[in-house]
Amino acid sequence: MKIARKPRIAIVGAGMAGLSAANRFMEAHASNQLDIVVLEASDRAGGRICSTEFHGERVEKGATWIHGIEGSPVYAIAKQIGALEDRAKPWEFMDDFMHDSPVLAEGGTVVPPSLADPMLRLYKDLLAKAQNQMKNSEMILPDGHVGALTEGLGTYLRAGLEEYLAKNAQNSKALSTSPSAVLAESVQEAVHNWDLRPLMEAVFHSRSHLDRTVTAADDLDNVNLDSYGEYWEFPGIHLPIPRGYSSVVQELVNRLPEGSIVYNAKIESIAWGSEVEGSESSVLLKGPDVNVEADHVILTVSLGVLKSVIKNCKRNDADNVTDQQPQDLVFHGFEPPLPPRKASAISRLGFGVVDKVWLQMGSGVSEIPNVKLVFTGVKHGDGDGDLIPWWMRKSYAVVRIHKQSRVVSGWFAGKEAVAMESLADQEVIEGFLDTLSAFGMDLKKGSIDSVGEGDKSPVIDDILRSDWGRNPLFWGSYSYVAVGSTGGDIDILAEPLPYPEDQSSIRPLQILFAGEATDRHYYSTTHGAYLSGLREANRLLRHYNLL
């Protein structure tokens, strides 16, 4: 008598999506009917969630914020396990100190609130309109005209800025005056004597540098304005997790039976579309130390990994390489290749790089930097040179991670993030110090160099940074809807394979797709990843009548 085997479900990836799917099967008491295994390519769970410590401070290499608390499953877990009340160690952004940091222009001029606040408020108002005024794929543009939205978010923001400046031109005087002239004198002493337009524009655009790290786009011109309003957030405040974001991951791991996750299980290929030869299974996952047969695979790899196996597709929007070399990749692809419909959606969607750098300031530094940066293009080097390296020129701020900390951080996106990743630690340190010097903060004063010499105190004691762009398990940070794509492409990405029209002769639901990039409204977030894992687990539970 032949004993019926349990259908096997392989979950690829122990990030938020994979763990939520595994937990959903456990909660549904499906282990008696289904054989569940989680295959994780690295030696840890969490994926793009990675909490760590730096000189006694808790910091986040990856996901940092709970984006809204009302209805957020991530907030619910963090609250349930007491991670929001943990005060054992100081943590990144434990107070609002960074929000009170002054706005500084090149040369060291403090931009007064009377100038900075209206520009930053204008920027936020334009963003709110972009999210709220969507009507039948059209929107009221800043000048009152209505038109189909074929441009990117950056184009829209610049149009709003131009309209504002045109209406307020009478407040400026000599329109040809350069930013250098504005910064050469005290703004407070003679605001009415110079054209402030270049400085106003620079303040406005400094806010876009922040939004590059929010969206992960190398250029906001690449963010599809038509779909921008489809991105949702849960109501309520945004919070870091005092115990560390990884505490939520660990809780999800702890809820699973021991041995549920196989670590260091790198998958190089997925064969699908027909039964595995000599087996009743439909899918075969192969890797250096992996040979797993499964009836269903929930694939939670990043959009960057999927892009890396699509012909003529860049891994992320800061990547110059379209033909990936096998030796660079962990995952080499599908056999047969993904259908053109899905491959095209993957190619069109945006995927970017966001990195962070932390610097521990030396004991000899009395003034710890905590400033928002407004770059005006002023040259500070010898001759025509520029003291500020190009990869620093789209940084929004260099801020203390909390008021009492001697650790400062800076965020990078796009090409600047990828460039930063390629540099040696000392080059990154020098880039920060040179930039701060150009803003009037000469931290090297009193020290021989940035690392100290003899009995001199070093300016920088230590450095920590992330490198998501060159990590072959991710090839970047998170997704966005790019110009040329739509929210519909996210839905296509989330569609299981094979497609219904192809299921007459082969088994259904062989490859199911989860991860932040597969949620049309919560893409780029941890809760989007979590909800996508639930979605695909529920799909299979319904398939087996276990719901």
Coordinates of C-alpha atoms in Angstrom, one line a residue:
M1 CA 0.0 0.0 0.0
K2 CA 1.4 3.4 -1.1
I3 CA 1.4 6.0 1.6
A4 CA 0.4 9.5 0.3
R5 CA 3.2 12.0 0.8
K6 CA 2.6 15.5 2.1
P7 CA 3.0 18.3 -0.5
R8 CA 6.3 20.1 0.1
I9 CA 6.5 23.9 0.2
A10 CA 9.9 25.5 0.0
I11 CA 10.2 29.1 1.1
V12 CA 13.2 30.8 -0.4
G13 CA 14.5 33.5 2.0
A14 CA 14.2 34.0 5.7
G15 CA 13.5 37.7 5.5
M16 CA 10.3 39.3 6.7
A17 CA 8.2 37.8 3.8
G18 CA 9.6 34.3 4.2
L19 CA 9.2 34.3 7.9
S20 CA 5.6 35.6 7.8
A21 CA 4.7 32.9 5.3
A22 CA 6.2 30.2 7.5
N23 CA 4.5 31.5 10.6
R24 CA 1.2 31.6 8.8
F25 CA 1.4 27.9 7.9
M26 CA 2.2 27.1 11.5
E27 CA -0.7 29.2 12.8
A28 CA -3.0 27.4 10.4
H29 CA -1.8 24.0 11.9
A30 CA -0.9 23.0 8.4
S31 CA 2.2 20.9 9.3
N32 CA 0.2 17.7 9.4
Q33 CA -0.9 18.2 5.8
L34 CA 2.1 20.2 4.4
D35 CA 5.9 19.8 4.5
I36 CA 7.4 23.2 5.0
V37 CA 11.0 24.2 4.8
V38 CA 12.7 27.7 4.7
L39 CA 15.9 28.0 2.7
E40 CA 18.1 30.9 3.7
A41 CA 21.2 31.8 1.6
S42 CA 23.1 33.5 4.4
D43 CA 23.9 32.6 8.0
R44 CA 21.2 34.7 9.6
A45 CA 17.6 35.5 9.3
G46 CA 16.2 39.0 8.5
G47 CA 17.3 39.8 5.0
R48 CA 17.4 43.6 4.6
I49 CA 16.7 43.9 8.3
C50 CA 20.0 43.9 10.1
S51 CA 20.4 45.5 13.6
T52 CA 23.8 45.8 15.1
E53 CA 25.8 47.7 17.7
F54 CA 28.4 50.4 17.2
H55 CA 30.3 51.6 20.2
G56 CA 27.5 50.6 22.5
E57 CA 24.7 52.1 20.4
R58 CA 22.0 50.1 18.6
V59 CA 21.9 51.0 14.9
E60 CA 20.1 49.6 11.8
K61 CA 22.1 48.7 8.7
G62 CA 18.8 48.1 6.9
A63 CA 15.2 48.8 7.8
T64 CA 15.0 51.6 10.4
W65 CA 11.4 52.7 10.9
I66 CA 8.0 51.3 11.6
H67 CA 6.1 53.4 9.0
G68 CA 2.9 54.1 10.8
I69 CA 1.6 52.2 13.9
E70 CA -2.2 51.9 13.4
G71 CA -2.8 48.5 11.8
S72 CA 0.9 47.7 11.3
P73 CA 1.7 44.0 11.9
V74 CA 5.3 45.0 12.6
Y75 CA 4.3 47.4 15.3
A76 CA 2.0 44.8 16.8
I77 CA 4.8 42.3 17.1
A78 CA 7.3 44.8 18.4
K79 CA 4.8 45.9 21.0
Q80 CA 3.8 42.4 22.0
I81 CA 7.4 41.4 22.7
G82 CA 8.2 44.6 24.6
A83 CA 10.8 45.7 22.0
L84 CA 9.4 49.3 22.1
E85 CA 10.0 49.7 25.8
D86 CA 13.5 48.2 26.0
R87 CA 15.9 50.9 27.4
A88 CA 18.9 48.6 28.0
K89 CA 21.0 50.5 25.5
P90 CA 20.8 53.7 23.6
W91 CA 19.4 53.4 20.1
E92 CA 19.5 55.2 16.8
F93 CA 17.0 58.1 16.6
M94 CA 15.8 57.6 20.2
D95 CA 15.0 61.3 20.4
D96 CA 14.0 64.0 17.9
F97 CA 17.4 65.8 18.2
M98 CA 18.2 65.4 14.5
H99 CA 15.0 67.2 13.6
D100 CA 16.2 70.3 15.4
S101 CA 19.5 70.5 13.5
P102 CA 20.2 73.8 11.8
V103 CA 20.2 74.2 8.0
L104 CA 23.7 75.1 6.8
A105 CA 24.8 76.3 3.4
E106 CA 28.2 75.8 1.9
G107 CA 30.7 78.2 3.5
G108 CA 29.1 77.9 6.9
T109 CA 26.2 80.3 6.6
V110 CA 23.2 79.2 8.7
V111 CA 20.1 79.5 6.6
P112 CA 17.5 81.3 8.7
P113 CA 14.1 79.6 9.3
S114 CA 12.5 82.6 7.6
L115 CA 14.1 81.4 4.4
A116 CA 14.3 77.6 4.9
D117 CA 10.9 76.9 6.4
P118 CA 8.8 78.2 3.5
M119 CA 10.9 76.2 1.0
L120 CA 10.7 73.0 3.0
R121 CA 6.9 73.6 3.5
L122 CA 6.4 74.1 -0.2
Y123 CA 8.2 70.8 -0.9
K124 CA 6.0 68.9 1.6
D125 CA 2.8 70.5 0.2
L126 CA 3.7 69.5 -3.3
L127 CA 4.4 65.9 -2.2
A128 CA 1.0 65.9 -0.4
K129 CA -0.7 67.0 -3.6
A130 CA 1.0 64.4 -5.6
Q131 CA -0.4 61.7 -3.3
N132 CA -3.9 63.2 -2.8
Q133 CA -4.9 64.7 -6.1
M134 CA -4.8 61.6 -8.3
K135 CA -8.0 61.6 -10.4
N136 CA -8.3 59.1 -13.3
S137 CA -4.5 59.1 -13.9
E138 CA -4.5 62.8 -14.0
M139 CA -3.6 65.5 -11.6
I140 CA -3.9 69.2 -11.0
L141 CA -0.4 70.4 -11.9
P142 CA 1.1 73.4 -10.0
D143 CA 0.1 75.9 -12.7
G144 CA -3.5 74.8 -12.7
H145 CA -3.4 72.8 -15.9
V146 CA -4.6 69.3 -16.0
G147 CA -2.7 66.7 -18.0
A148 CA -1.8 63.1 -18.2
L149 CA 1.2 62.3 -16.0
T150 CA 4.0 61.0 -18.1
E151 CA 6.8 62.7 -16.2
G152 CA 8.5 61.8 -13.0
L153 CA 8.1 63.1 -9.5
G154 CA 11.2 65.3 -9.8
T155 CA 9.8 67.1 -12.9
Y156 CA 6.6 67.8 -11.0
L157 CA 8.4 69.2 -8.0
R158 CA 10.6 71.5 -10.1
A159 CA 7.4 72.8 -11.8
G160 CA 5.9 73.7 -8.4
L161 CA 9.2 75.4 -7.4
E162 CA 9.3 77.5 -10.5
E163 CA 5.7 78.6 -10.1
Y164 CA 6.4 79.6 -6.5
L165 CA 9.6 81.5 -7.3
A166 CA 7.9 83.3 -10.2
K167 CA 5.1 84.5 -7.9
N168 CA 7.7 85.6 -5.3
A169 CA 10.2 87.2 -7.7
Q170 CA 9.5 90.7 -6.3
N171 CA 11.2 89.6 -3.1
S172 CA 14.5 89.2 -4.9
K173 CA 16.7 91.9 -6.4
A174 CA 19.6 91.2 -8.8
L175 CA 18.6 88.0 -10.6
S176 CA 22.1 87.3 -11.8
T177 CA 23.7 87.3 -8.4
S178 CA 25.5 84.0 -7.8
P179 CA 25.1 81.8 -4.7
S180 CA 28.7 82.8 -3.7
A181 CA 27.6 86.4 -3.4
V182 CA 24.7 85.4 -1.2
L183 CA 26.9 83.4 1.1
A184 CA 29.7 85.9 1.2
E185 CA 27.7 88.1 3.5
S186 CA 25.4 87.6 6.5
V187 CA 21.9 86.7 5.2
Q188 CA 20.5 88.2 8.4
E189 CA 22.2 91.6 7.8
A190 CA 21.2 92.2 4.2
V191 CA 18.6 89.8 2.9
H192 CA 17.0 92.5 0.8
N193 CA 20.3 93.3 -1.1
W194 CA 20.8 90.0 -2.9
D195 CA 18.8 87.7 -5.1
L196 CA 18.1 84.7 -2.8
R197 CA 16.7 82.5 -5.6
P198 CA 19.8 80.3 -5.9
L199 CA 19.8 79.7 -2.1
M200 CA 16.0 79.1 -2.1
E201 CA 16.4 76.6 -4.9
A202 CA 19.2 74.8 -3.1
V203 CA 17.2 74.5 0.2
F204 CA 14.2 73.1 -1.8
H205 CA 16.4 70.6 -3.6
S206 CA 18.1 69.5 -0.4
R207 CA 14.8 68.0 0.6
S208 CA 14.8 65.9 -2.5
H209 CA 18.1 64.4 -1.4
L210 CA 16.2 63.1 1.6
D211 CA 13.5 61.7 -0.6
R212 CA 16.1 59.8 -2.7
T213 CA 16.7 57.7 0.4
V214 CA 13.0 57.4 1.1
T215 CA 12.1 56.2 -2.4
A216 CA 15.5 54.5 -3.1
A217 CA 15.5 56.2 -6.6
D218 CA 18.8 57.5 -7.9
D219 CA 16.9 60.4 -9.4
L220 CA 13.4 61.5 -8.5
D221 CA 12.8 62.1 -12.2
N222 CA 12.7 58.3 -12.4
V223 CA 9.8 58.0 -9.9
N224 CA 6.5 57.5 -11.6
L225 CA 4.2 60.4 -10.6
D226 CA 1.2 58.6 -12.0
S227 CA 1.6 55.8 -9.5
Y228 CA 3.0 57.9 -6.6
G229 CA -0.5 58.2 -5.0
E230 CA -0.9 54.4 -4.8
Y231 CA 1.8 54.2 -2.1
W232 CA 0.1 53.9 1.3
E233 CA 1.3 54.2 4.9
F234 CA -0.4 53.1 8.0
P235 CA -1.8 56.0 10.1
G236 CA 0.2 57.2 13.1
I237 CA 3.8 58.1 13.9
H238 CA 6.9 56.5 12.5
L239 CA 9.1 54.8 15.1
P240 CA 12.4 53.0 15.4
I241 CA 12.5 49.9 17.5
P242 CA 14.6 50.4 20.7
R243 CA 15.6 46.7 21.0
G244 CA 16.5 46.7 17.3
Y245 CA 14.4 45.7 14.2
S246 CA 16.1 42.3 14.3
S247 CA 14.2 41.6 17.6
V248 CA 11.0 41.3 15.5
V249 CA 12.8 38.9 13.1
Q250 CA 14.0 36.8 16.0
E251 CA 10.5 36.6 17.4
L252 CA 9.2 35.2 14.1
V253 CA 12.1 32.7 14.1
N254 CA 11.4 31.7 17.6
R255 CA 7.8 30.9 16.8
L256 CA 8.8 28.3 14.3
P257 CA 9.7 24.7 15.2
E258 CA 13.4 24.1 15.6
G259 CA 15.1 23.2 12.4
S260 CA 12.5 24.9 10.2
I261 CA 15.2 27.2 8.6
V262 CA 18.1 25.8 6.7
Y263 CA 20.9 28.4 6.7
N264 CA 23.7 28.9 4.1
A265 CA 21.4 27.2 1.5
K266 CA 22.2 29.2 -1.6
I267 CA 19.9 28.5 -4.5
E268 CA 21.5 28.8 -8.0
S269 CA 18.7 27.7 -10.2
I270 CA 15.0 26.9 -10.1
A271 CA 13.6 24.4 -12.6
W272 CA 9.9 24.5 -13.0
G273 CA 7.1 24.0 -15.5
S274 CA 6.9 20.2 -15.5
E275 CA 7.4 17.3 -13.1
V276 CA 10.9 16.7 -11.8
E277 CA 12.2 13.6 -13.6
G278 CA 11.9 10.5 -11.3
S279 CA 9.8 12.5 -8.8
E280 CA 6.2 13.5 -8.2
S281 CA 7.4 17.1 -7.5
S282 CA 7.0 20.0 -9.9
V283 CA 10.0 22.3 -8.9
L284 CA 13.6 21.6 -8.4
L285 CA 15.9 24.0 -6.5
K286 CA 19.6 23.5 -7.0
G287 CA 22.7 25.0 -5.4
P288 CA 26.2 24.2 -4.2
D289 CA 24.8 22.3 -1.2
V290 CA 21.1 22.3 -2.1
N291 CA 19.0 19.8 -4.1
V292 CA 15.4 20.3 -3.0
E293 CA 12.3 19.0 -4.7
A294 CA 9.1 20.8 -4.0
D295 CA 5.5 21.1 -5.2
H296 CA 5.4 24.8 -4.5
V297 CA 8.1 27.5 -4.0
I298 CA 7.4 30.8 -2.3
L299 CA 10.2 33.0 -3.7
T300 CA 11.0 36.0 -1.6
V301 CA 14.3 37.2 -3.2
S302 CA 14.7 40.9 -3.8
L303 CA 13.7 42.6 -7.0
G304 CA 17.4 43.2 -7.6
V305 CA 18.1 39.5 -7.6
L306 CA 15.2 38.9 -10.1
K307 CA 16.6 41.8 -12.3
S308 CA 20.1 40.2 -12.3
V309 CA 18.8 37.2 -14.2
I310 CA 16.8 39.1 -16.8
K311 CA 18.7 39.7 -20.1
N312 CA 19.8 43.4 -20.6
C313 CA 18.4 44.4 -17.2
K314 CA 20.4 46.3 -14.6
R315 CA 20.4 45.0 -11.0
N316 CA 19.5 48.4 -9.7
D317 CA 19.1 51.9 -11.0
A318 CA 22.6 52.9 -10.0
D319 CA 24.2 49.9 -11.8
N320 CA 26.0 50.3 -15.1
V321 CA 26.1 46.6 -15.8
T322 CA 23.3 44.9 -17.8
D323 CA 24.9 41.6 -18.6
Q324 CA 25.6 40.0 -15.3
Q325 CA 28.5 37.6 -15.0
P326 CA 27.7 34.2 -13.4
Q327 CA 30.7 34.5 -11.0
D328 CA 29.1 37.7 -9.6
L329 CA 25.7 36.0 -8.9
V330 CA 24.4 33.7 -6.3
F331 CA 21.1 33.0 -8.1
H332 CA 21.6 32.3 -11.8
G333 CA 18.0 32.0 -13.0
F334 CA 15.0 29.9 -13.9
E335 CA 14.7 27.0 -16.3
P336 CA 12.7 27.6 -18.4
P337 CA 13.2 31.4 -18.2
L338 CA 10.4 33.5 -16.7
P339 CA 7.6 34.3 -19.2
P340 CA 8.0 37.6 -21.1
R341 CA 5.1 39.2 -19.3
K342 CA 6.7 38.7 -15.9
A343 CA 10.3 39.4 -17.1
S344 CA 9.1 42.7 -18.7
A345 CA 7.4 43.8 -15.5
I346 CA 10.6 43.0 -13.5
S347 CA 12.6 45.1 -16.0
R348 CA 10.4 48.1 -15.8
L349 CA 10.0 48.4 -12.0
G350 CA 12.6 50.5 -10.1
F351 CA 15.0 49.1 -7.6
G352 CA 17.5 51.3 -5.8
V353 CA 20.4 51.4 -3.4
V354 CA 20.3 53.2 0.0
D355 CA 23.3 53.0 2.4
K356 CA 24.2 54.4 5.7
V357 CA 27.5 55.5 7.2
W358 CA 28.2 55.9 11.0
L359 CA 31.3 57.7 12.4
Q360 CA 32.4 57.5 16.0
M361 CA 33.8 60.9 16.8
G362 CA 37.1 61.1 18.6
S363 CA 37.4 62.3 22.2
G364 CA 39.2 65.5 21.0
V365 CA 36.2 66.7 19.0
S366 CA 34.2 69.1 21.1
E367 CA 31.5 70.1 18.6
I368 CA 29.7 67.0 17.3
P369 CA 28.2 67.7 13.8
N370 CA 24.4 67.8 13.7
V371 CA 23.4 69.7 10.5
K372 CA 21.2 69.6 7.5
L373 CA 23.3 70.3 4.4
V374 CA 22.4 72.7 1.5
F375 CA 24.8 72.4 -1.4
T376 CA 25.1 75.5 -3.5
G377 CA 27.9 74.5 -5.9
V378 CA 30.5 76.8 -4.3
K379 CA 34.0 75.6 -5.0
H380 CA 36.3 75.2 -2.0
G381 CA 39.4 73.5 -3.4
D382 CA 42.5 74.9 -5.0
G383 CA 41.8 76.6 -8.3
D384 CA 38.8 75.0 -10.0
G385 CA 38.9 72.0 -7.7
D386 CA 36.1 71.1 -5.3
L387 CA 36.9 70.1 -1.7
I388 CA 33.6 68.2 -1.5
P389 CA 33.7 64.7 -3.2
W390 CA 30.9 64.3 -5.7
W391 CA 29.4 61.3 -3.8
M392 CA 28.7 63.6 -0.8
R393 CA 26.9 66.3 -2.8
K394 CA 23.5 64.7 -2.5
S395 CA 23.6 64.0 1.2
Y396 CA 20.8 65.5 3.2
A397 CA 22.4 65.7 6.6
V398 CA 25.2 64.6 8.9
V399 CA 23.5 64.2 12.3
R400 CA 24.0 62.7 15.7
I401 CA 22.0 59.5 16.1
H402 CA 20.7 61.0 19.4
K403 CA 21.5 64.0 21.6
Q404 CA 24.0 62.4 23.9
S405 CA 25.8 60.3 21.2
R406 CA 29.2 60.8 19.7
V407 CA 28.1 58.8 16.7
V408 CA 27.0 60.7 13.6
S409 CA 25.4 59.2 10.5
G410 CA 24.9 60.1 6.9
W411 CA 22.6 58.4 4.3
F412 CA 23.4 57.8 0.6
A413 CA 21.2 56.7 -2.3
G414 CA 21.7 55.7 -5.9
K415 CA 25.1 56.3 -7.7
E416 CA 26.4 58.1 -4.6
A417 CA 25.7 55.0 -2.5
V418 CA 27.3 52.6 -4.9
A419 CA 30.4 54.9 -5.2
M420 CA 30.7 55.1 -1.4
E421 CA 30.6 51.3 -1.2
S422 CA 33.6 51.1 -3.5
L423 CA 35.8 53.3 -1.4
A424 CA 38.2 52.4 1.4
D425 CA 37.2 53.3 5.0
Q426 CA 39.7 56.1 5.1
E427 CA 38.5 57.6 1.8
V428 CA 34.9 57.8 3.2
I429 CA 36.2 59.4 6.4
E430 CA 38.2 62.0 4.5
G431 CA 35.1 62.7 2.3
F432 CA 33.0 63.4 5.4
L433 CA 35.6 65.6 7.0
D434 CA 36.3 67.6 3.8
T435 CA 32.6 68.2 3.3
L436 CA 32.1 69.4 6.9
S437 CA 35.1 71.6 6.5
A438 CA 33.5 73.2 3.4
F439 CA 30.5 73.9 5.6
G440 CA 32.6 75.7 8.2
M441 CA 33.3 72.8 10.5
D442 CA 37.0 72.1 10.5
L443 CA 37.1 69.0 12.7
K444 CA 40.8 68.3 12.0
K445 CA 41.8 71.5 13.8
G446 CA 44.1 70.5 16.6
S447 CA 44.8 67.0 15.2
I448 CA 47.5 65.9 12.7
D449 CA 45.1 64.0 10.6
S450 CA 41.8 62.3 10.6
V451 CA 43.1 59.2 12.5
G452 CA 45.3 61.0 15.0
E453 CA 49.1 60.8 15.5
G454 CA 51.2 60.5 18.6
D455 CA 49.3 61.9 21.6
K456 CA 46.8 63.7 19.3
S457 CA 43.2 62.6 19.6
P458 CA 41.9 61.2 16.3
V459 CA 39.0 63.0 14.7
I460 CA 37.2 59.8 13.9
D461 CA 37.7 56.7 16.1
D462 CA 35.8 54.3 13.9
I463 CA 33.5 53.8 10.9
L464 CA 30.6 51.4 10.1
R465 CA 28.7 51.3 6.9
S466 CA 26.2 49.2 4.9
D467 CA 26.8 47.8 1.4
W468 CA 23.5 46.7 0.0
G469 CA 24.3 47.6 -3.6
R470 CA 27.1 45.1 -4.0
N471 CA 25.7 42.3 -1.9
P472 CA 24.8 39.5 -4.3
L473 CA 22.0 38.3 -2.1
F474 CA 20.1 41.6 -2.6
W475 CA 21.8 43.9 -5.2
G476 CA 20.2 46.9 -3.6
S477 CA 17.7 48.0 -0.9
Y478 CA 14.1 48.4 -2.0
S479 CA 11.7 49.0 -4.9
Y480 CA 9.8 51.8 -6.4
V481 CA 7.5 52.4 -9.3
A482 CA 9.7 53.8 -12.0
V483 CA 8.7 56.0 -15.0
G484 CA 7.7 53.5 -17.7
S485 CA 6.2 51.1 -15.2
T486 CA 2.9 51.2 -13.2
G487 CA 1.4 49.7 -10.1
G488 CA 0.1 47.0 -12.5
D489 CA 3.6 45.8 -12.9
I490 CA 3.7 45.0 -9.2
D491 CA 0.6 42.9 -9.6
I492 CA 2.2 41.1 -12.5
L493 CA 5.3 40.4 -10.4
A494 CA 3.0 39.0 -7.7
E495 CA 1.2 36.6 -10.0
P496 CA 2.1 32.9 -9.4
L497 CA 3.5 30.7 -12.1
P498 CA 2.4 29.0 -14.2
Y499 CA -0.3 31.3 -15.5
P500 CA -3.8 29.9 -15.5
E501 CA -3.8 29.5 -19.3
D502 CA -0.8 27.3 -19.0
Q503 CA -2.2 25.0 -16.3
S504 CA -4.0 22.5 -18.5
S505 CA -1.1 20.1 -18.6
I506 CA 1.1 21.1 -15.6
R507 CA 0.5 21.6 -11.9
P508 CA -0.7 25.0 -10.6
L509 CA 1.0 27.4 -8.1
Q510 CA 4.6 26.1 -8.7
I511 CA 6.3 29.4 -8.0
L512 CA 4.7 32.1 -5.9
F513 CA 6.3 35.5 -5.5
A514 CA 6.5 37.4 -2.2
G515 CA 8.6 40.3 -0.8
E516 CA 8.2 44.1 -0.5
A517 CA 8.3 44.6 -4.3
T518 CA 5.1 42.5 -4.8
D519 CA 2.8 44.7 -2.7
R520 CA 1.2 47.4 -4.8
H521 CA 0.4 49.7 -1.9
Y522 CA 3.1 48.9 0.7
Y523 CA 6.2 48.3 -1.5
S524 CA 9.6 49.2 0.0
T525 CA 8.5 48.5 3.5
T526 CA 8.9 45.7 6.1
H527 CA 5.1 45.5 6.6
G528 CA 4.7 45.2 2.8
A529 CA 7.0 42.2 2.9
Y530 CA 5.2 40.7 5.9
L531 CA 1.8 41.1 4.3
S532 CA 3.0 39.6 1.0
G533 CA 4.2 36.5 2.9
L534 CA 0.7 36.1 4.4
R535 CA -0.9 36.5 1.0
E536 CA 1.1 33.7 -0.6
A537 CA 0.7 31.4 2.4
N538 CA -3.0 31.9 2.4
R539 CA -3.1 31.3 -1.4
L540 CA -1.7 27.8 -0.8
L541 CA -3.8 27.2 2.3
R542 CA -6.9 27.9 0.2
H543 CA -5.5 25.6 -2.6
Y544 CA -5.4 22.7 -0.1
N545 CA -8.7 23.7 1.6
L546 CA -7.0 24.4 4.8
L547 CA -8.6 27.8 5.4

